[in-house]
One Martini backbone bead per residue (centre of mass of N, CA, C, O) as a GRO file, in nm:
protein
  213
    1UNK     BB    1   0.705   0.706  -2.579
    2UNK     BB    2   0.672   0.543  -2.302
    3UNK     BB    3   0.551   0.534  -1.986
    4UNK     BB    4   0.804   0.440  -1.835
    5UNK     BB    5   0.994   0.659  -1.950
    6UNK     BB    6   0.834   0.899  -1.842
    7UNK     BB    7   0.866   0.830  -1.543
    8UNK     BB    8   1.175   0.841  -1.537
    9UNK     BB    9   1.200   1.137  -1.624
   10UNK     BB   10   1.037   1.246  -1.388
   11UNK     BB   11   1.222   1.138  -1.162
   12UNK     BB   12   1.476   1.286  -1.256
   13UNK     BB   13   1.362   1.568  -1.229
   14UNK     BB   14   1.290   1.552  -0.925
   15UNK     BB   15   1.575   1.484  -0.830
   16UNK     BB   16   1.701   1.747  -0.934
   17UNK     BB   17   1.525   1.939  -0.762
   18UNK     BB   18   1.625   1.834  -0.492
   19UNK     BB   19   1.924   1.906  -0.534
   20UNK     BB   20   1.872   2.206  -0.569
   21UNK     BB   21   1.739   2.249  -0.293
   22UNK     BB   22   1.981   2.158  -0.124
   23UNK     BB   23   2.180   2.364  -0.236
   24UNK     BB   24   2.018   2.615  -0.150
   25UNK     BB   25   2.034   2.555   0.155
   26UNK     BB   26   2.343   2.553   0.180
   27UNK     BB   27   2.355   2.862   0.055
   28UNK     BB   28   2.098   3.018   0.193
   29UNK     BB   29   1.813   3.014  -0.007
   30UNK     BB   30   1.628   2.915   0.242
   31UNK     BB   31   1.376   2.827   0.438
   32UNK     BB   32   1.206   2.640   0.661
   33UNK     BB   33   0.992   2.562   0.456
   34UNK     BB   34   1.194   2.458   0.245
   35UNK     BB   35   1.301   2.228   0.419
   36UNK     BB   36   1.034   2.073   0.433
   37UNK     BB   37   0.991   2.044   0.128
   38UNK     BB   38   1.249   1.878   0.075
   39UNK     BB   39   1.188   1.644   0.265
   40UNK     BB   40   0.916   1.561   0.137
   41UNK     BB   41   1.026   1.536  -0.153
   42UNK     BB   42   1.222   1.307  -0.098
   43UNK     BB   43   1.010   1.101  -0.010
   44UNK     BB   44   0.842   1.115  -0.273
   45UNK     BB   45   1.071   1.016  -0.464
   46UNK     BB   46   1.099   0.742  -0.342
   47UNK     BB   47   0.810   0.656  -0.419
   48UNK     BB   48   0.839   0.698  -0.723
   49UNK     BB   49   1.062   0.490  -0.767
   50UNK     BB   50   0.905   0.251  -0.653
   51UNK     BB   51   0.677   0.258  -0.862
   52UNK     BB   52   0.854   0.225  -1.118
   53UNK     BB   53   1.021  -0.042  -1.008
   54UNK     BB   54   0.841  -0.228  -0.817
   55UNK     BB   55   0.912  -0.131  -0.515
   56UNK     BB   56   0.930  -0.167  -0.159
   57UNK     BB   57   0.942   0.125   0.018
   58UNK     BB   58   0.933   0.100   0.323
   59UNK     BB   59   0.598   0.178   0.408
   60UNK     BB   60   0.274   0.155   0.296
   61UNK     BB   61   0.139   0.347   0.527
   62UNK     BB   62   0.278   0.632   0.427
   63UNK     BB   63   0.174   0.711   0.133
   64UNK     BB   64  -0.125   0.801   0.157
   65UNK     BB   65  -0.083   1.022   0.372
   66UNK     BB   66   0.116   1.179   0.194
   67UNK     BB   67  -0.083   1.236  -0.033
   68UNK     BB   68  -0.278   1.395   0.149
   69UNK     BB   69  -0.073   1.611   0.237
   70UNK     BB   70  -0.014   1.715  -0.049
   71UNK     BB   71  -0.302   1.801  -0.116
   72UNK     BB   72  -0.325   2.005   0.116
   73UNK     BB   73  -0.078   2.172   0.029
   74UNK     BB   74  -0.186   2.266  -0.241
   75UNK     BB   75  -0.429   2.424  -0.131
   76UNK     BB   76  -0.269   2.612   0.057
   77UNK     BB   77  -0.081   2.737  -0.159
   78UNK     BB   78  -0.305   2.853  -0.335
   79UNK     BB   79  -0.414   3.039  -0.118
   80UNK     BB   80  -0.155   3.206  -0.083
   81UNK     BB   81  -0.123   3.300  -0.377
   82UNK     BB   82  -0.428   3.436  -0.405
   83UNK     BB   83  -0.457   3.569  -0.094
   84UNK     BB   84  -0.180   3.665  -0.075
   85UNK     BB   85   0.173   3.824  -0.034
   86UNK     BB   86   0.414   3.708  -0.183
   87UNK     BB   87   0.714   3.693  -0.266
   88UNK     BB   88   0.913   3.607  -0.518
   89UNK     BB   89   1.054   3.375  -0.370
   90UNK     BB   90   0.797   3.248  -0.251
   91UNK     BB   91   0.651   3.203  -0.519
   92UNK     BB   92   0.855   3.002  -0.635
   93UNK     BB   93   0.823   2.787  -0.416
   94UNK     BB   94   0.515   2.748  -0.435
   95UNK     BB   95   0.492   2.669  -0.734
   96UNK     BB   96   0.689   2.433  -0.731
   97UNK     BB   97   0.545   2.269  -0.506
   98UNK     BB   98   0.268   2.242  -0.639
   99UNK     BB   99   0.354   2.091  -0.893
  100UNK     BB  100   0.509   1.865  -0.754
  101UNK     BB  101   0.266   1.754  -0.580
  102UNK     BB  102   0.029   1.707  -0.782
  103UNK     BB  103   0.175   1.472  -0.949
  104UNK     BB  104   0.205   1.272  -0.681
  105UNK     BB  105  -0.060   1.196  -0.549
  106UNK     BB  106  -0.164   0.956  -0.726
  107UNK     BB  107   0.092   0.782  -0.716
  108UNK     BB  108   0.117   0.747  -0.401
  109UNK     BB  109  -0.161   0.629  -0.353
  110UNK     BB  110  -0.116   0.376  -0.528
  111UNK     BB  111   0.148   0.276  -0.394
  112UNK     BB  112  -0.002   0.240  -0.095
  113UNK     BB  113  -0.128  -0.015  -0.188
  114UNK     BB  114  -0.127  -0.327  -0.034
  115UNK     BB  115  -0.261  -0.470  -0.301
  116UNK     BB  116   0.050  -0.578  -0.375
  117UNK     BB  117   0.323  -0.763  -0.461
  118UNK     BB  118   0.552  -0.557  -0.367
  119UNK     BB  119   0.459  -0.598  -0.042
  120UNK     BB  120   0.535  -0.887  -0.037
  121UNK     BB  121   0.641  -1.153   0.109
  122UNK     BB  122   0.759  -1.460   0.062
  123UNK     BB  123   0.547  -1.590   0.252
  124UNK     BB  124   0.296  -1.457   0.118
  125UNK     BB  125   0.340  -1.568  -0.165
  126UNK     BB  126   0.324  -1.866  -0.083
  127UNK     BB  127   0.045  -1.852   0.053
  128UNK     BB  128  -0.104  -1.749  -0.201
  129UNK     BB  129  -0.044  -1.993  -0.377
  130UNK     BB  130  -0.196  -2.200  -0.204
  131UNK     BB  131  -0.473  -2.062  -0.215
  132UNK     BB  132  -0.500  -2.057  -0.522
  133UNK     BB  133  -0.490  -2.363  -0.564
  134UNK     BB  134  -0.740  -2.430  -0.394
  135UNK     BB  135  -0.944  -2.235  -0.556
  136UNK     BB  136  -0.914  -2.401  -0.828
  137UNK     BB  137  -1.076  -2.666  -0.678
  138UNK     BB  138  -1.248  -2.480  -0.494
  139UNK     BB  139  -1.524  -2.290  -0.420
  140UNK     BB  140  -1.446  -2.302  -0.107
  141UNK     BB  141  -1.320  -2.176   0.214
  142UNK     BB  142  -1.367  -2.336   0.538
  143UNK     BB  143  -1.270  -2.208   0.866
  144UNK     BB  144  -1.209  -2.316   1.205
  145UNK     BB  145  -1.090  -2.160   1.525
  146UNK     BB  146  -0.945  -2.239   1.843
  147UNK     BB  147  -0.786  -1.992   2.079
  148UNK     BB  148  -0.851  -2.010   2.366
  149UNK     BB  149  -1.060  -1.713   2.377
  150UNK     BB  150  -1.046  -1.759   2.067
  151UNK     BB  151  -1.249  -1.716   1.763
  152UNK     BB  152  -1.256  -1.836   1.415
  153UNK     BB  153  -1.407  -1.763   1.091
  154UNK     BB  154  -1.363  -1.864   0.739
  155UNK     BB  155  -1.453  -1.734   0.408
  156UNK     BB  156  -1.334  -1.833   0.083
  157UNK     BB  157  -1.341  -1.668  -0.239
  158UNK     BB  158  -1.360  -1.669  -0.599
  159UNK     BB  159  -1.413  -1.364  -0.804
  160UNK     BB  160  -1.265  -1.397  -1.061
  161UNK     BB  161  -0.982  -1.193  -0.966
  162UNK     BB  162  -1.102  -1.213  -0.680
  163UNK     BB  163  -1.068  -1.207  -0.318
  164UNK     BB  164  -1.294  -1.332  -0.062
  165UNK     BB  165  -1.336  -1.245   0.291
  166UNK     BB  166  -1.512  -1.398   0.562
  167UNK     BB  167  -1.539  -1.280   0.903
  168UNK     BB  168  -1.538  -1.435   1.234
  169UNK     BB  169  -1.508  -1.293   1.563
  170UNK     BB  170  -1.415  -1.418   1.895
  171UNK     BB  171  -1.415  -1.255   2.234
  172UNK     BB  172  -1.582  -1.402   2.428
  173UNK     BB  173  -1.872  -1.202   2.398
  174UNK     BB  174  -1.747  -1.102   2.143
  175UNK     BB  175  -1.857  -0.996   1.806
  176UNK     BB  176  -1.730  -1.002   1.463
  177UNK     BB  177  -1.795  -0.876   1.125
  178UNK     BB  178  -1.619  -0.920   0.806
  179UNK     BB  179  -1.520  -0.788   0.473
  180UNK     BB  180  -1.284  -0.873   0.207
  181UNK     BB  181  -1.100  -0.762  -0.087
  182UNK     BB  182  -0.869  -0.905  -0.337
  183UNK     BB  183  -0.617  -0.928  -0.591
  184UNK     BB  184  -0.409  -1.068  -0.400
  185UNK     BB  185  -0.317  -1.361  -0.246
  186UNK     BB  186  -0.098  -1.239  -0.058
  187UNK     BB  187  -0.298  -1.045   0.087
  188UNK     BB  188  -0.478  -1.264   0.200
  189UNK     BB  189  -0.263  -1.397   0.375
  190UNK     BB  190  -0.202  -1.147   0.546
  191UNK     BB  191  -0.488  -1.099   0.657
  192UNK     BB  192  -0.539  -1.369   0.804
  193UNK     BB  193  -0.279  -1.358   0.995
  194UNK     BB  194  -0.347  -1.069   1.123
  195UNK     BB  195  -0.692  -1.095   1.182
  196UNK     BB  196  -0.638  -1.394   1.265
  197UNK     BB  197  -0.587  -1.736   1.392
  198UNK     BB  198  -0.557  -1.807   1.091
  199UNK     BB  199  -0.373  -2.002   0.875
  200UNK     BB  200  -0.257  -2.134   0.592
  201UNK     BB  201  -0.193  -2.411   0.718
  202UNK     BB  202  -0.476  -2.468   0.823
  203UNK     BB  203  -0.607  -2.478   0.541
  204UNK     BB  204  -0.427  -2.689   0.398
  205UNK     BB  205  -0.480  -2.921   0.597
  206UNK     BB  206  -0.791  -2.941   0.552
  207UNK     BB  207  -0.742  -2.961   0.211
  208UNK     BB  208  -0.578  -3.202   0.206
  209UNK     BB  209  -0.481  -3.455   0.015
  210UNK     BB  210  -0.464  -3.772   0.006
  211UNK     BB  211  -0.261  -4.012  -0.047
  212UNK     BB  212  -0.196  -4.229  -0.270
  213UNK     BB  213  -0.257  -4.576  -0.173
   0.00000   0.00000   0.00000
């Protein structure tokens, strides 16, 4: 059995547990805490299926906080199990939720990493392709741009399989410098257009080769 098939079986199992939890709530067999657990579990299963299928579901910014919340929930539930006096029904819910959550923490945290092609829009993929082509022939890309009272300069290099962008931004008298590295060129394109006034088109125009003849 390969890893992908194991993940699919895991997702099917978790989906079945969610359906059982929903059924139990409908039949009146769960508390308000159980309702919250089923709701969070449903969201987590959506993320699990997205990770397995390589599809970007909902927004990447929700998955790592959800993984953190699940990790905190696991610790809290373990505390209740070992330090509290839960009833048999509560113990069943707590143990099920703890096992359910612990297995998902690492998966959802990795799924929420924005630096993956699955989160890129078609425009970002095309922009990343252009930047990648330029960096295959240029040692570095350096661009400056003035826009109203904003100014930005960017230096982009490729180091191994990673793309590194050094940014200087000025707004009035304020100046800030920062640097980020990415595995995907599409994420580099997203970063430049979101955090600077420099677009991929600005860079390609500057480094565009003149037509022959």
